[in-house]
Structure formats: structure tokens, C-alpha cells
């Protein structure tokens, strides 16, 4: 029974990611992926900073703060780079290819997410296959 639920969830994940990839286009998908990765790194750095304050390790706190500032600068630079690229995606000549590549990237994201979900369920000893 759990196999069918897992398979249904994977199919819905694929449909959702391919549809969103097609709607956004590859350029917006890259921006979303990049901002998600930077956000995840920021969360990790904040947790390290909080734990270093609790452990009274000020050098680790300083490194985390510098890392957060550098990530903010990198994010702003990437934002300046991707704004013109997102505008190019609206051209009719590039638009179709942009949407097709976005759908392919959505399928690749769905593959990665389904693999990670399978590994988490396998680690929790919930057998799906």
C-alpha cells in the first residue's frame, strides 16, 4: 500500500515541477535554485553563529558574520547579473526554448527530490520498493 502512495507522490512531484519549470522558464528556475541554496547556507551560518554564542566561541561567530555578509554581496551581484537575463527570456525567439529548458530542469529537480525522498525513507527504514 505504501508503495502506491510513494509512486503517486513521485508522479505528482514530477507533474508539479515540470509544470512550474515550463511556466517559469530555465532562467527563473536557475534564479530560484540559486536563491534557495543561498538561503539554506544562510540558515546554516545563523545556526552556527547561535551555537558559537552559546559556546562563547567568538572567532566562530566572527567567521559566520563575515560569511553572511559575503553571501549577501554574492546574492546582490547574482541579482544584478540575472535581471537582464530574465528580460531576455521574454523575447519570443528565446521564450519557447526557455520554457522547454525550464521543463527539463523541472524534471531534473523532480528526479533529485524523489531520490532524496527515497533515501530519507530508506534511512528511516520505511521500505517503498
PDB file of C-alpha atoms in Angstrom:
ATOM      1  CA  UNK A   1       0.000   0.000   0.000  1.00  0.00           C
ATOM      2  CA  UNK A   2       2.808   2.415   0.891  1.00  0.00           C
ATOM      3  CA  UNK A   3       4.423   1.729  -2.493  1.00  0.00           C
ATOM      4  CA  UNK A   4       1.388   3.104  -4.294  1.00  0.00           C
ATOM      5  CA  UNK A   5       1.312   6.195  -2.105  1.00  0.00           C
ATOM      6  CA  UNK A   6       5.031   6.760  -2.755  1.00  0.00           C
ATOM      7  CA  UNK A   7       4.585   6.255  -6.503  1.00  0.00           C
ATOM      8  CA  UNK A   8       1.626   8.648  -6.552  1.00  0.00           C
ATOM      9  CA  UNK A   9       3.615  11.255  -4.640  1.00  0.00           C
ATOM     10  CA  UNK A  10       6.512  10.929  -7.093  1.00  0.00           C
ATOM     11  CA  UNK A  11       4.187  11.282 -10.086  1.00  0.00           C
ATOM     12  CA  UNK A  12       2.572  14.379  -8.562  1.00  0.00           C
ATOM     13  CA  UNK A  13       6.036  15.776  -7.813  1.00  0.00           C
ATOM     14  CA  UNK A  14       7.082  15.290 -11.439  1.00  0.00           C
ATOM     15  CA  UNK A  15       3.919  16.893 -12.783  1.00  0.00           C
ATOM     16  CA  UNK A  16       4.248  19.832 -10.401  1.00  0.00           C
ATOM     17  CA  UNK A  17       7.945  20.505 -11.099  1.00  0.00           C
ATOM     18  CA  UNK A  18       7.642  20.120 -14.881  1.00  0.00           C
ATOM     19  CA  UNK A  19       4.627  22.455 -14.943  1.00  0.00           C
ATOM     20  CA  UNK A  20       6.371  25.059 -12.762  1.00  0.00           C
ATOM     21  CA  UNK A  21       9.572  24.740 -14.816  1.00  0.00           C
ATOM     22  CA  UNK A  22       7.647  25.291 -18.031  1.00  0.00           C
ATOM     23  CA  UNK A  23       5.763  28.260 -16.561  1.00  0.00           C
ATOM     24  CA  UNK A  24       8.891  29.904 -15.142  1.00  0.00           C
ATOM     25  CA  UNK A  25      11.475  29.063 -17.789  1.00  0.00           C
ATOM     26  CA  UNK A  26      15.008  27.906 -17.133  1.00  0.00           C
ATOM     27  CA  UNK A  27      16.352  31.328 -16.276  1.00  0.00           C
ATOM     28  CA  UNK A  28      13.840  31.861 -13.468  1.00  0.00           C
ATOM     29  CA  UNK A  29      14.384  28.271 -12.308  1.00  0.00           C
ATOM     30  CA  UNK A  30      18.130  28.913 -12.011  1.00  0.00           C
ATOM     31  CA  UNK A  31      17.438  32.083 -10.032  1.00  0.00           C
ATOM     32  CA  UNK A  32      15.045  30.202  -7.726  1.00  0.00           C
ATOM     33  CA  UNK A  33      17.531  27.378  -7.234  1.00  0.00           C
ATOM     34  CA  UNK A  34      20.387  29.777  -6.536  1.00  0.00           C
ATOM     35  CA  UNK A  35      18.368  31.785  -4.027  1.00  0.00           C
ATOM     36  CA  UNK A  36      17.255  28.566  -2.316  1.00  0.00           C
ATOM     37  CA  UNK A  37      20.845  27.376  -1.962  1.00  0.00           C
ATOM     38  CA  UNK A  38      21.991  30.744  -0.637  1.00  0.00           C
ATOM     39  CA  UNK A  39      19.094  30.789   1.825  1.00  0.00           C
ATOM     40  CA  UNK A  40      19.984  27.315   3.061  1.00  0.00           C
ATOM     41  CA  UNK A  41      23.609  28.348   3.565  1.00  0.00           C
ATOM     42  CA  UNK A  42      22.444  31.452   5.444  1.00  0.00           C
ATOM     43  CA  UNK A  43      20.292  29.338   7.766  1.00  0.00           C
ATOM     44  CA  UNK A  44      23.242  27.042   8.478  1.00  0.00           C
ATOM     45  CA  UNK A  45      25.505  30.023   9.186  1.00  0.00           C
ATOM     46  CA  UNK A  46      22.921  31.530  11.546  1.00  0.00           C
ATOM     47  CA  UNK A  47      22.670  28.223  13.438  1.00  0.00           C
ATOM     48  CA  UNK A  48      26.469  28.071  13.686  1.00  0.00           C
ATOM     49  CA  UNK A  49      26.503  31.672  14.948  1.00  0.00           C
ATOM     50  CA  UNK A  50      23.883  30.908  17.603  1.00  0.00           C
ATOM     51  CA  UNK A  51      25.722  27.804  18.759  1.00  0.00           C
ATOM     52  CA  UNK A  52      29.034  29.694  18.856  1.00  0.00           C
ATOM     53  CA  UNK A  53      27.466  32.361  21.088  1.00  0.00           C
ATOM     54  CA  UNK A  54      26.236  29.624  23.416  1.00  0.00           C
ATOM     55  CA  UNK A  55      29.733  28.073  23.446  1.00  0.00           C
ATOM     56  CA  UNK A  56      31.362  31.517  23.792  1.00  0.00           C
ATOM     57  CA  UNK A  57      33.475  30.935  20.654  1.00  0.00           C
ATOM     58  CA  UNK A  58      33.715  34.445  19.304  1.00  0.00           C
ATOM     59  CA  UNK A  59      36.056  33.530  16.454  1.00  0.00           C
ATOM     60  CA  UNK A  60      33.402  31.194  15.010  1.00  0.00           C
ATOM     61  CA  UNK A  61      30.810  33.918  15.434  1.00  0.00           C
ATOM     62  CA  UNK A  62      33.003  36.365  13.533  1.00  0.00           C
ATOM     63  CA  UNK A  63      33.529  33.888  10.693  1.00  0.00           C
ATOM     64  CA  UNK A  64      29.771  33.289  10.485  1.00  0.00           C
ATOM     65  CA  UNK A  65      29.052  37.012  10.354  1.00  0.00           C
ATOM     66  CA  UNK A  66      31.646  37.573   7.626  1.00  0.00           C
ATOM     67  CA  UNK A  67      30.179  34.610   5.718  1.00  0.00           C
ATOM     68  CA  UNK A  68      26.679  36.069   5.973  1.00  0.00           C
ATOM     69  CA  UNK A  69      27.885  39.448   4.727  1.00  0.00           C
ATOM     70  CA  UNK A  70      29.740  37.828   1.807  1.00  0.00           C
ATOM     71  CA  UNK A  71      26.673  35.751   0.911  1.00  0.00           C
ATOM     72  CA  UNK A  72      24.599  38.930   0.870  1.00  0.00           C
ATOM     73  CA  UNK A  73      27.084  40.552  -1.500  1.00  0.00           C
ATOM     74  CA  UNK A  74      27.161  37.462  -3.760  1.00  0.00           C
ATOM     75  CA  UNK A  75      23.359  37.352  -3.807  1.00  0.00           C
ATOM     76  CA  UNK A  76      23.174  41.018  -4.803  1.00  0.00           C
ATOM     77  CA  UNK A  77      25.740  40.513  -7.584  1.00  0.00           C
ATOM     78  CA  UNK A  78      23.830  37.492  -8.878  1.00  0.00           C
ATOM     79  CA  UNK A  79      20.642  39.542  -8.794  1.00  0.00           C
ATOM     80  CA  UNK A  80      22.299  42.204 -10.959  1.00  0.00           C
ATOM     81  CA  UNK A  81      23.509  39.537 -13.401  1.00  0.00           C
ATOM     82  CA  UNK A  82      20.203  37.683 -13.706  1.00  0.00           C
ATOM     83  CA  UNK A  83      17.898  40.698 -14.159  1.00  0.00           C
ATOM     84  CA  UNK A  84      18.938  41.254 -17.815  1.00  0.00           C
ATOM     85  CA  UNK A  85      18.913  37.512 -18.454  1.00  0.00           C
ATOM     86  CA  UNK A  86      15.343  37.254 -17.172  1.00  0.00           C
ATOM     87  CA  UNK A  87      14.369  40.085 -19.504  1.00  0.00           C
ATOM     88  CA  UNK A  88      15.893  38.156 -22.436  1.00  0.00           C
ATOM     89  CA  UNK A  89      13.678  35.195 -21.597  1.00  0.00           C
ATOM     90  CA  UNK A  90      10.611  37.238 -22.515  1.00  0.00           C
ATOM     91  CA  UNK A  91      11.665  37.557 -26.162  1.00  0.00           C
ATOM     92  CA  UNK A  92       9.514  35.411 -28.436  1.00  0.00           C
ATOM     93  CA  UNK A  93      12.501  33.811 -30.190  1.00  0.00           C
ATOM     94  CA  UNK A  94      14.122  32.689 -26.942  1.00  0.00           C
ATOM     95  CA  UNK A  95      10.880  32.237 -24.977  1.00  0.00           C
ATOM     96  CA  UNK A  96       9.956  28.804 -26.341  1.00  0.00           C
ATOM     97  CA  UNK A  97      13.409  27.364 -25.777  1.00  0.00           C
ATOM     98  CA  UNK A  98      13.492  28.980 -22.335  1.00  0.00           C
ATOM     99  CA  UNK A  99      10.224  27.277 -21.374  1.00  0.00           C
ATOM    100  CA  UNK A 100      11.305  23.897 -22.790  1.00  0.00           C
ATOM    101  CA  UNK A 101      14.601  24.005 -20.925  1.00  0.00           C
ATOM    102  CA  UNK A 102      12.698  25.071 -17.795  1.00  0.00           C
ATOM    103  CA  UNK A 103      10.518  21.970 -18.091  1.00  0.00           C
ATOM    104  CA  UNK A 104      13.634  19.805 -18.477  1.00  0.00           C
ATOM    105  CA  UNK A 105      15.198  21.443 -15.435  1.00  0.00           C
ATOM    106  CA  UNK A 106      11.954  20.884 -13.524  1.00  0.00           C
ATOM    107  CA  UNK A 107      12.139  17.192 -14.404  1.00  0.00           C
ATOM    108  CA  UNK A 108      15.755  17.080 -13.216  1.00  0.00           C
ATOM    109  CA  UNK A 109      14.757  18.744  -9.936  1.00  0.00           C
ATOM    110  CA  UNK A 110      11.948  16.210  -9.534  1.00  0.00           C
ATOM    111  CA  UNK A 111      14.438  13.363 -10.071  1.00  0.00           C
ATOM    112  CA  UNK A 112      16.741  14.795  -7.430  1.00  0.00           C
ATOM    113  CA  UNK A 113      13.915  15.406  -4.961  1.00  0.00           C
ATOM    114  CA  UNK A 114      12.462  11.940  -5.465  1.00  0.00           C
ATOM    115  CA  UNK A 115      15.893  10.373  -4.937  1.00  0.00           C
ATOM    116  CA  UNK A 116      16.388  12.369  -1.742  1.00  0.00           C
ATOM    117  CA  UNK A 117      12.901  11.392  -0.548  1.00  0.00           C
ATOM    118  CA  UNK A 118      13.660   7.741  -1.253  1.00  0.00           C
ATOM    119  CA  UNK A 119      16.967   7.940   0.654  1.00  0.00           C
ATOM    120  CA  UNK A 120      15.285   9.614   3.652  1.00  0.00           C
ATOM    121  CA  UNK A 121      12.570   6.963   3.729  1.00  0.00           C
ATOM    122  CA  UNK A 122      15.211   4.246   3.379  1.00  0.00           C
ATOM    123  CA  UNK A 123      17.200   5.775   6.246  1.00  0.00           C
ATOM    124  CA  UNK A 124      14.025   5.811   8.363  1.00  0.00           C
ATOM    125  CA  UNK A 125      13.584   2.130   7.429  1.00  0.00           C
ATOM    126  CA  UNK A 126      10.324   2.757   5.608  1.00  0.00           C
ATOM    127  CA  UNK A 127      10.587   0.456   2.617  1.00  0.00           C
ATOM    128  CA  UNK A 128       8.922   1.691  -0.510  1.00  0.00           C
ATOM    129  CA  UNK A 129      10.221  -0.780  -3.096  1.00  0.00           C
TER     130      UNK A 129
END
